[in-house]
Amino acid sequence: MLLTLTWGALFFPGLFALCTWGLRRARPEWTDTDCVMISTRLVSSVQAVLATGSGIIIIRSCSDVITDRHWLAREYIWFLVPYMIYDTYAMYLCEWYRTRDQNHRHSLTTFQNFLSKNRLMITHHAVILFVLVPVAQKLRGDLGDFFVGCIFTAELSTPFVSLGRVLIQLKQQHSLLYKVNGILTLTTFLSCRILLFPFMYWSYGRQQGLSLLRVPFSIPFYCNVANAFLIAPQIYWFSLLCKKAARLFDTPPAKKDG
């Protein structure tokens, strides 16, 4: 555990620093804000690829969705803990870079603005750290590695979300790449963050000889409550993505002067 936590604490901030340094050298015309924000998205994408890969390995290794074990189901969670702490700080750093023209110091106002603009994401990170990590590492005992793997694969949509934000940062939101990436974002988000939950119910029902509709009534009530809390923000974020996609395809590209 301690070794995995240490590697995570070194890997994610180190990768962020390396990306920021590399972008400043490779793209000297970019501002510090561009380099920091794009580096944050790159690190998030790397974490998402690692999480998704770990999830796929776990799912493929667990033929029994209840009792089969895989070491990644526990070790990757310890690797994820430093990332959540790093990512919270990285979000604050992005907010500071956005507002540093008005205030060159890390002020209380900047921190308050950060909390206000990112309250849902901060809550999401806090729930993972203080609720999901204890549940996944201690309270569930030796059961359910398959479902932990499924939750890991929810990160599949993150690289596409990150690419979309990078393209916006670079003012490429009217490009073909942005539109194609938008379709991929919606597809992966729907598949791996919303339809993932019916898939987990179906997988359990198939093993137990139950239909999908009977599964919610055949598992402990707290499991249904936990899944409801997990899927609720995903549905909200998906609705926001759909609204952005609708505006994108309804709004013609702005005409360039000259």
PDB file of C-alpha atoms in Angstrom:
ATOM      1  CA  MET A   1       0.000   0.000   0.000  1.00  0.00           C
ATOM      2  CA  LEU A   2       2.630   2.556   1.066  1.00  0.00           C
ATOM      3  CA  LEU A   3       4.795   1.820  -1.960  1.00  0.00           C
ATOM      4  CA  THR A   4       1.830   2.242  -4.311  1.00  0.00           C
ATOM      5  CA  LEU A   5       0.815   5.505  -2.617  1.00  0.00           C
ATOM      6  CA  THR A   6       4.378   6.765  -2.942  1.00  0.00           C
ATOM      7  CA  TRP A   7       4.564   5.903  -6.628  1.00  0.00           C
ATOM      8  CA  GLY A   8       1.285   7.697  -7.246  1.00  0.00           C
ATOM      9  CA  ALA A   9       2.442  10.740  -5.279  1.00  0.00           C
ATOM     10  CA  LEU A  10       5.570  10.923  -7.433  1.00  0.00           C
ATOM     11  CA  PHE A  11       4.071   9.930 -10.781  1.00  0.00           C
ATOM     12  CA  PHE A  12       1.186  12.366 -11.243  1.00  0.00           C
ATOM     13  CA  PRO A  13       2.807  15.622 -10.041  1.00  0.00           C
ATOM     14  CA  GLY A  14       6.012  14.595 -11.816  1.00  0.00           C
ATOM     15  CA  LEU A  15       4.179  13.952 -15.083  1.00  0.00           C
ATOM     16  CA  PHE A  16       2.404  17.308 -14.734  1.00  0.00           C
ATOM     17  CA  ALA A  17       5.706  19.137 -14.200  1.00  0.00           C
ATOM     18  CA  LEU A  18       7.290  17.298 -17.148  1.00  0.00           C
ATOM     19  CA  CYS A  19       4.369  18.091 -19.472  1.00  0.00           C
ATOM     20  CA  THR A  20       4.367  21.764 -18.456  1.00  0.00           C
ATOM     21  CA  TRP A  21       8.112  22.039 -19.016  1.00  0.00           C
ATOM     22  CA  GLY A  22       7.909  20.242 -22.359  1.00  0.00           C
ATOM     23  CA  LEU A  23       5.033  22.391 -23.643  1.00  0.00           C
ATOM     24  CA  ARG A  24       6.805  25.613 -22.678  1.00  0.00           C
ATOM     25  CA  ARG A  25       9.850  24.539 -24.675  1.00  0.00           C
ATOM     26  CA  ALA A  26       7.949  23.068 -27.628  1.00  0.00           C
ATOM     27  CA  ARG A  27       5.352  25.860 -27.874  1.00  0.00           C
ATOM     28  CA  PRO A  28       6.979  29.106 -26.658  1.00  0.00           C
ATOM     29  CA  GLU A  29       4.106  31.089 -28.185  1.00  0.00           C
ATOM     30  CA  TRP A  30       1.647  29.527 -25.749  1.00  0.00           C
ATOM     31  CA  THR A  31       0.910  31.324 -22.499  1.00  0.00           C
ATOM     32  CA  ASP A  32       1.670  29.817 -19.095  1.00  0.00           C
ATOM     33  CA  THR A  33      -2.093  29.383 -18.664  1.00  0.00           C
ATOM     34  CA  ASP A  34      -2.300  27.309 -21.861  1.00  0.00           C
ATOM     35  CA  CYS A  35       0.634  25.114 -20.832  1.00  0.00           C
ATOM     36  CA  VAL A  36      -0.704  24.482 -17.323  1.00  0.00           C
ATOM     37  CA  MET A  37      -4.264  23.744 -18.425  1.00  0.00           C
ATOM     38  CA  ILE A  38      -3.213  21.449 -21.262  1.00  0.00           C
ATOM     39  CA  SER A  39      -0.761  19.624 -18.975  1.00  0.00           C
ATOM     40  CA  THR A  40      -3.584  19.058 -16.507  1.00  0.00           C
ATOM     41  CA  ARG A  41      -5.696  17.507 -19.279  1.00  0.00           C
ATOM     42  CA  LEU A  42      -2.812  15.317 -20.421  1.00  0.00           C
ATOM     43  CA  VAL A  43      -2.256  13.941 -16.915  1.00  0.00           C
ATOM     44  CA  SER A  44      -5.994  13.296 -16.535  1.00  0.00           C
ATOM     45  CA  SER A  45      -5.974  11.397 -19.824  1.00  0.00           C
ATOM     46  CA  VAL A  46      -3.008   9.275 -18.784  1.00  0.00           C
ATOM     47  CA  GLN A  47      -4.733   8.395 -15.514  1.00  0.00           C
ATOM     48  CA  ALA A  48      -7.892   7.522 -17.437  1.00  0.00           C
ATOM     49  CA  VAL A  49      -6.015   5.185 -19.766  1.00  0.00           C
ATOM     50  CA  LEU A  50      -4.342   3.450 -16.809  1.00  0.00           C
ATOM     51  CA  ALA A  51      -7.661   3.115 -14.957  1.00  0.00           C
ATOM     52  CA  THR A  52      -9.514   1.810 -18.016  1.00  0.00           C
ATOM     53  CA  GLY A  53      -6.765  -0.670 -18.792  1.00  0.00           C
ATOM     54  CA  SER A  54      -6.763  -1.886 -15.194  1.00  0.00           C
ATOM     55  CA  GLY A  55     -10.548  -2.226 -15.285  1.00  0.00           C
ATOM     56  CA  ILE A  56     -10.525  -4.283 -18.465  1.00  0.00           C
ATOM     57  CA  ILE A  57      -7.864  -6.603 -17.034  1.00  0.00           C
ATOM     58  CA  ILE A  58      -9.881  -7.093 -13.850  1.00  0.00           C
ATOM     59  CA  ILE A  59     -13.160  -7.718 -15.711  1.00  0.00           C
ATOM     60  CA  ARG A  60     -11.567 -10.276 -18.030  1.00  0.00           C
ATOM     61  CA  SER A  61      -9.919 -12.048 -15.091  1.00  0.00           C
ATOM     62  CA  CYS A  62     -13.066 -12.429 -12.961  1.00  0.00           C
ATOM     63  CA  SER A  63     -15.360 -15.145 -14.271  1.00  0.00           C
ATOM     64  CA  ASP A  64     -17.248 -15.100 -10.955  1.00  0.00           C
ATOM     65  CA  VAL A  65     -18.450 -11.530 -10.464  1.00  0.00           C
ATOM     66  CA  ILE A  66     -18.710 -11.928  -6.696  1.00  0.00           C
ATOM     67  CA  THR A  67     -15.806 -13.976  -5.419  1.00  0.00           C
ATOM     68  CA  ASP A  68     -13.021 -13.820  -8.017  1.00  0.00           C
ATOM     69  CA  ARG A  69     -10.052 -11.643  -7.071  1.00  0.00           C
ATOM     70  CA  HIS A  70      -7.441  -9.582  -8.907  1.00  0.00           C
ATOM     71  CA  TRP A  71      -4.638  -7.637  -7.228  1.00  0.00           C
ATOM     72  CA  LEU A  72      -5.226  -4.539  -9.391  1.00  0.00           C
ATOM     73  CA  ALA A  73      -8.666  -4.034  -7.844  1.00  0.00           C
ATOM     74  CA  ARG A  74      -6.977  -2.956  -4.621  1.00  0.00           C
ATOM     75  CA  GLU A  75      -3.588  -1.683  -5.717  1.00  0.00           C
ATOM     76  CA  TYR A  76      -4.864   0.720  -8.360  1.00  0.00           C
ATOM     77  CA  ILE A  77      -7.142   2.376  -5.817  1.00  0.00           C
ATOM     78  CA  TRP A  78      -4.092   3.209  -3.692  1.00  0.00           C
ATOM     79  CA  PHE A  79      -2.451   4.578  -6.854  1.00  0.00           C
ATOM     80  CA  LEU A  80      -5.588   6.660  -7.492  1.00  0.00           C
ATOM     81  CA  VAL A  81      -5.631   8.347  -4.056  1.00  0.00           C
ATOM     82  CA  PRO A  82      -2.613  10.630  -4.763  1.00  0.00           C
ATOM     83  CA  TYR A  83      -4.103  11.455  -8.167  1.00  0.00           C
ATOM     84  CA  MET A  84      -7.322  12.752  -6.597  1.00  0.00           C
ATOM     85  CA  ILE A  85      -5.328  14.985  -4.243  1.00  0.00           C
ATOM     86  CA  TYR A  86      -3.060  16.168  -7.074  1.00  0.00           C
ATOM     87  CA  ASP A  87      -6.019  16.794  -9.397  1.00  0.00           C
ATOM     88  CA  THR A  88      -7.783  18.974  -6.821  1.00  0.00           C
ATOM     89  CA  TYR A  89      -4.666  21.125  -6.524  1.00  0.00           C
ATOM     90  CA  ALA A  90      -4.239  21.179 -10.315  1.00  0.00           C
ATOM     91  CA  MET A  91      -7.794  22.494 -10.707  1.00  0.00           C
ATOM     92  CA  TYR A  92      -7.009  25.264  -8.223  1.00  0.00           C
ATOM     93  CA  LEU A  93      -3.771  26.051 -10.063  1.00  0.00           C
ATOM     94  CA  CYS A  94      -5.705  26.406 -13.331  1.00  0.00           C
ATOM     95  CA  GLU A  95      -8.129  28.797 -11.625  1.00  0.00           C
ATOM     96  CA  TRP A  96      -5.242  30.855 -10.288  1.00  0.00           C
ATOM     97  CA  TYR A  97      -3.611  31.093 -13.716  1.00  0.00           C
ATOM     98  CA  ARG A  98      -6.934  32.189 -15.211  1.00  0.00           C
ATOM     99  CA  THR A  99      -7.290  35.021 -12.703  1.00  0.00           C
ATOM    100  CA  ARG A 100      -3.685  36.024 -12.031  1.00  0.00           C
ATOM    101  CA  ASP A 101      -3.911  39.035 -14.360  1.00  0.00           C
ATOM    102  CA  GLN A 102      -6.284  40.576 -11.816  1.00  0.00           C
ATOM    103  CA  ASN A 103      -4.485  39.243  -8.757  1.00  0.00           C
ATOM    104  CA  HIS A 104      -0.915  37.965  -8.777  1.00  0.00           C
ATOM    105  CA  ARG A 105      -1.191  36.327  -5.338  1.00  0.00           C
ATOM    106  CA  HIS A 106      -2.956  33.184  -4.142  1.00  0.00           C
ATOM    107  CA  SER A 107      -5.734  35.088  -2.373  1.00  0.00           C
ATOM    108  CA  LEU A 108      -8.790  34.003  -0.435  1.00  0.00           C
ATOM    109  CA  THR A 109     -10.981  35.374  -3.237  1.00  0.00           C
ATOM    110  CA  THR A 110      -9.271  33.136  -5.776  1.00  0.00           C
ATOM    111  CA  PHE A 111      -9.786  30.133  -3.525  1.00  0.00           C
ATOM    112  CA  GLN A 112     -13.453  31.014  -2.999  1.00  0.00           C
ATOM    113  CA  ASN A 113     -13.965  31.372  -6.750  1.00  0.00           C
ATOM    114  CA  PHE A 114     -12.309  27.996  -7.220  1.00  0.00           C
ATOM    115  CA  LEU A 115     -14.648  26.354  -4.705  1.00  0.00           C
ATOM    116  CA  SER A 116     -17.692  28.014  -6.270  1.00  0.00           C
ATOM    117  CA  LYS A 117     -16.887  27.049  -9.867  1.00  0.00           C
ATOM    118  CA  ASN A 118     -15.777  23.497  -9.087  1.00  0.00           C
ATOM    119  CA  ARG A 119     -18.019  22.497  -6.181  1.00  0.00           C
ATOM    120  CA  LEU A 120     -19.481  19.468  -7.963  1.00  0.00           C
ATOM    121  CA  MET A 121     -16.087  18.132  -9.051  1.00  0.00           C
ATOM    122  CA  ILE A 122     -14.595  18.785  -5.612  1.00  0.00           C
ATOM    123  CA  THR A 123     -17.512  16.938  -4.030  1.00  0.00           C
ATOM    124  CA  HIS A 124     -16.936  14.098  -6.510  1.00  0.00           C
ATOM    125  CA  HIS A 125     -13.268  13.870  -5.483  1.00  0.00           C
ATOM    126  CA  ALA A 126     -14.126  14.038  -1.775  1.00  0.00           C
ATOM    127  CA  VAL A 127     -16.699  11.246  -2.093  1.00  0.00           C
ATOM    128  CA  ILE A 128     -14.129   9.051  -3.856  1.00  0.00           C
ATOM    129  CA  LEU A 129     -11.480   9.701  -1.195  1.00  0.00           C
ATOM    130  CA  PHE A 130     -13.601   9.518   1.947  1.00  0.00           C
ATOM    131  CA  VAL A 131     -16.397   7.138   0.938  1.00  0.00           C
ATOM    132  CA  LEU A 132     -15.531   4.952  -2.056  1.00  0.00           C
ATOM    133  CA  VAL A 133     -11.924   4.256  -1.053  1.00  0.00           C
ATOM    134  CA  PRO A 134     -12.852   2.921   2.433  1.00  0.00           C
ATOM    135  CA  VAL A 135     -15.719   0.909   0.935  1.00  0.00           C
ATOM    136  CA  ALA A 136     -13.552  -0.571  -1.825  1.00  0.00           C
ATOM    137  CA  GLN A 137     -10.560  -1.295   0.398  1.00  0.00           C
ATOM    138  CA  LYS A 138     -12.134  -2.387   3.692  1.00  0.00           C
ATOM    139  CA  LEU A 139     -15.900  -2.592   3.955  1.00  0.00           C
ATOM    140  CA  ARG A 140     -16.569  -4.851   0.965  1.00  0.00           C
ATOM    141  CA  GLY A 141     -14.194  -7.500   2.276  1.00  0.00           C
ATOM    142  CA  ASP A 142     -12.923  -9.899  -0.382  1.00  0.00           C
ATOM    143  CA  LEU A 143     -15.927  -9.604  -2.677  1.00  0.00           C
ATOM    144  CA  GLY A 144     -16.709  -7.697  -5.852  1.00  0.00           C
ATOM    145  CA  ASP A 145     -13.395  -7.107  -7.624  1.00  0.00           C
ATOM    146  CA  PHE A 146     -15.316  -7.471 -10.906  1.00  0.00           C
ATOM    147  CA  PHE A 147     -17.479  -4.452 -10.055  1.00  0.00           C
ATOM    148  CA  VAL A 148     -14.445  -2.414  -9.008  1.00  0.00           C
ATOM    149  CA  GLY A 149     -13.012  -3.135 -12.449  1.00  0.00           C
ATOM    150  CA  CYS A 150     -16.253  -1.960 -14.041  1.00  0.00           C
ATOM    151  CA  ILE A 151     -16.055   1.338 -12.142  1.00  0.00           C
ATOM    152  CA  PHE A 152     -12.475   1.823 -13.350  1.00  0.00           C
ATOM    153  CA  THR A 153     -13.615   1.611 -16.993  1.00  0.00           C
ATOM    154  CA  ALA A 154     -15.873   4.642 -16.439  1.00  0.00           C
ATOM    155  CA  GLU A 155     -12.733   6.689 -17.056  1.00  0.00           C
ATOM    156  CA  LEU A 156     -12.762   5.780 -20.766  1.00  0.00           C
ATOM    157  CA  SER A 157     -14.567   9.010 -21.647  1.00  0.00           C
ATOM    158  CA  THR A 158     -12.040  11.257 -19.854  1.00  0.00           C
ATOM    159  CA  PRO A 159      -9.457  11.546 -22.691  1.00  0.00           C
ATOM    160  CA  PHE A 160     -12.200  12.692 -25.070  1.00  0.00           C
ATOM    161  CA  VAL A 161     -13.558  15.192 -22.536  1.00  0.00           C
ATOM    162  CA  SER A 162     -10.018  16.467 -21.987  1.00  0.00           C
ATOM    163  CA  LEU A 163      -9.320  16.777 -25.710  1.00  0.00           C
ATOM    164  CA  GLY A 164     -12.511  18.792 -26.144  1.00  0.00           C
ATOM    165  CA  ARG A 165     -11.429  21.250 -23.458  1.00  0.00           C
ATOM    166  CA  VAL A 166      -7.947  21.514 -24.951  1.00  0.00           C
ATOM    167  CA  LEU A 167      -9.433  22.320 -28.364  1.00  0.00           C
ATOM    168  CA  ILE A 168     -11.597  25.013 -26.758  1.00  0.00           C
ATOM    169  CA  GLN A 169      -8.514  26.410 -25.032  1.00  0.00           C
ATOM    170  CA  LEU A 170      -6.794  26.566 -28.425  1.00  0.00           C
ATOM    171  CA  LYS A 171      -9.925  28.123 -30.040  1.00  0.00           C
ATOM    172  CA  GLN A 172     -10.529  25.100 -32.265  1.00  0.00           C
ATOM    173  CA  GLN A 173     -14.130  24.514 -31.192  1.00  0.00           C
ATOM    174  CA  HIS A 174     -15.421  24.901 -34.756  1.00  0.00           C
ATOM    175  CA  SER A 175     -13.016  22.387 -36.272  1.00  0.00           C
ATOM    176  CA  LEU A 176     -14.016  18.982 -37.631  1.00  0.00           C
ATOM    177  CA  LEU A 177     -11.818  17.328 -34.993  1.00  0.00           C
ATOM    178  CA  TYR A 178     -13.798  19.011 -32.245  1.00  0.00           C
ATOM    179  CA  LYS A 179     -17.103  17.778 -33.659  1.00  0.00           C
ATOM    180  CA  VAL A 180     -15.852  14.220 -34.141  1.00  0.00           C
ATOM    181  CA  ASN A 181     -14.413  14.252 -30.634  1.00  0.00           C
ATOM    182  CA  GLY A 182     -17.763  15.503 -29.330  1.00  0.00           C
ATOM    183  CA  ILE A 183     -19.522  12.482 -30.804  1.00  0.00           C
ATOM    184  CA  LEU A 184     -16.925  10.156 -29.269  1.00  0.00           C
ATOM    185  CA  THR A 185     -17.289  11.931 -25.921  1.00  0.00           C
ATOM    186  CA  LEU A 186     -21.045  11.401 -25.881  1.00  0.00           C
ATOM    187  CA  THR A 187     -20.710   7.769 -26.997  1.00  0.00           C
ATOM    188  CA  THR A 188     -18.062   6.770 -24.450  1.00  0.00           C
ATOM    189  CA  PHE A 189     -19.710   8.731 -21.642  1.00  0.00           C
ATOM    190  CA  LEU A 190     -23.075   7.090 -22.276  1.00  0.00           C
ATOM    191  CA  SER A 191     -21.551   3.621 -22.588  1.00  0.00           C
ATOM    192  CA  CYS A 192     -19.070   3.671 -19.712  1.00  0.00           C
ATOM    193  CA  ARG A 193     -20.670   6.009 -17.189  1.00  0.00           C
ATOM    194  CA  ILE A 194     -24.391   5.360 -17.544  1.00  0.00           C
ATOM    195  CA  LEU A 195     -24.987   2.048 -19.337  1.00  0.00           C
ATOM    196  CA  LEU A 196     -22.206   0.635 -17.176  1.00  0.00           C
ATOM    197  CA  PHE A 197     -24.655   0.279 -14.274  1.00  0.00           C
ATOM    198  CA  PRO A 198     -27.251  -1.826 -16.149  1.00  0.00           C
ATOM    199  CA  PHE A 199     -24.300  -3.902 -17.393  1.00  0.00           C
ATOM    200  CA  MET A 200     -23.193  -4.630 -13.832  1.00  0.00           C
ATOM    201  CA  TYR A 201     -26.746  -5.606 -12.861  1.00  0.00           C
ATOM    202  CA  TRP A 202     -27.013  -7.791 -15.962  1.00  0.00           C
ATOM    203  CA  SER A 203     -23.674  -9.485 -15.223  1.00  0.00           C
ATOM    204  CA  TYR A 204     -24.781 -10.337 -11.701  1.00  0.00           C
ATOM    205  CA  GLY A 205     -28.183 -11.537 -12.928  1.00  0.00           C
ATOM    206  CA  ARG A 206     -26.648 -13.765 -15.594  1.00  0.00           C
ATOM    207  CA  GLN A 207     -24.493 -15.507 -12.985  1.00  0.00           C
ATOM    208  CA  GLN A 208     -27.375 -15.896 -10.537  1.00  0.00           C
ATOM    209  CA  GLY A 209     -29.945 -16.911 -13.166  1.00  0.00           C
ATOM    210  CA  LEU A 210     -31.992 -13.733 -12.719  1.00  0.00           C
ATOM    211  CA  SER A 211     -33.497 -11.368 -15.246  1.00  0.00           C
ATOM    212  CA  LEU A 212     -32.205  -7.804 -15.313  1.00  0.00           C
ATOM    213  CA  LEU A 213     -35.446  -6.483 -13.820  1.00  0.00           C
ATOM    214  CA  ARG A 214     -35.279  -8.873 -10.849  1.00  0.00           C
ATOM    215  CA  VAL A 215     -31.703  -8.039  -9.887  1.00  0.00           C
ATOM    216  CA  PRO A 216     -32.452  -4.789  -7.956  1.00  0.00           C
ATOM    217  CA  PHE A 217     -34.837  -6.745  -5.735  1.00  0.00           C
ATOM    218  CA  SER A 218     -32.335  -9.551  -5.176  1.00  0.00           C
ATOM    219  CA  ILE A 219     -29.370  -7.545  -3.893  1.00  0.00           C
ATOM    220  CA  PRO A 220     -28.975  -5.588  -0.619  1.00  0.00           C
ATOM    221  CA  PHE A 221     -30.832  -2.281  -0.574  1.00  0.00           C
ATOM    222  CA  TYR A 222     -27.662  -0.299   0.176  1.00  0.00           C
ATOM    223  CA  CYS A 223     -26.158  -1.521  -3.124  1.00  0.00           C
ATOM    224  CA  ASN A 224     -29.008   0.077  -5.039  1.00  0.00           C
ATOM    225  CA  VAL A 225     -28.649   3.282  -3.016  1.00  0.00           C
ATOM    226  CA  ALA A 226     -24.892   3.410  -3.645  1.00  0.00           C
ATOM    227  CA  ASN A 227     -25.379   2.893  -7.377  1.00  0.00           C
ATOM    228  CA  ALA A 228     -28.029   5.621  -7.432  1.00  0.00           C
ATOM    229  CA  PHE A 229     -25.601   8.067  -5.810  1.00  0.00           C
ATOM    230  CA  LEU A 230     -22.911   7.094  -8.322  1.00  0.00           C
ATOM    231  CA  ILE A 231     -25.048   7.371 -11.440  1.00  0.00           C
ATOM    232  CA  ALA A 232     -26.873  10.602 -10.490  1.00  0.00           C
ATOM    233  CA  PRO A 233     -23.945  12.995 -11.194  1.00  0.00           C
ATOM    234  CA  GLN A 234     -23.106  11.040 -14.355  1.00  0.00           C
ATOM    235  CA  ILE A 235     -26.612  11.654 -15.707  1.00  0.00           C
ATOM    236  CA  TYR A 236     -26.286  15.346 -14.833  1.00  0.00           C
ATOM    237  CA  TRP A 237     -22.914  15.660 -16.579  1.00  0.00           C
ATOM    238  CA  PHE A 238     -24.232  13.756 -19.585  1.00  0.00           C
ATOM    239  CA  SER A 239     -27.141  16.199 -19.869  1.00  0.00           C
ATOM    240  CA  LEU A 240     -24.644  19.078 -19.893  1.00  0.00           C
ATOM    241  CA  LEU A 241     -22.635  17.354 -22.621  1.00  0.00           C
ATOM    242  CA  CYS A 242     -25.786  16.877 -24.694  1.00  0.00           C
ATOM    243  CA  LYS A 243     -26.673  20.563 -24.352  1.00  0.00           C
ATOM    244  CA  LYS A 244     -23.186  21.584 -25.452  1.00  0.00           C
ATOM    245  CA  ALA A 245     -23.371  19.193 -28.396  1.00  0.00           C
ATOM    246  CA  ALA A 246     -26.743  20.605 -29.438  1.00  0.00           C
ATOM    247  CA  ARG A 247     -25.359  24.152 -29.379  1.00  0.00           C
ATOM    248  CA  LEU A 248     -22.297  23.064 -31.316  1.00  0.00           C
ATOM    249  CA  PHE A 249     -24.200  21.517 -34.206  1.00  0.00           C
ATOM    250  CA  ASP A 250     -26.872  24.237 -34.240  1.00  0.00           C
ATOM    251  CA  THR A 251     -24.455  27.160 -34.302  1.00  0.00           C
ATOM    252  CA  PRO A 252     -22.593  27.890 -37.558  1.00  0.00           C
ATOM    253  CA  PRO A 253     -18.877  28.702 -37.318  1.00  0.00           C
ATOM    254  CA  ALA A 254     -18.146  32.392 -36.836  1.00  0.00           C
ATOM    255  CA  LYS A 255     -17.032  34.164 -39.950  1.00  0.00           C
ATOM    256  CA  LYS A 256     -13.465  35.342 -39.965  1.00  0.00           C
ATOM    257  CA  ASP A 257     -12.761  39.012 -40.659  1.00  0.00           C
ATOM    258  CA  GLY A 258     -11.130  39.714 -43.954  1.00  0.00           C
TER     259      GLY A 258
END
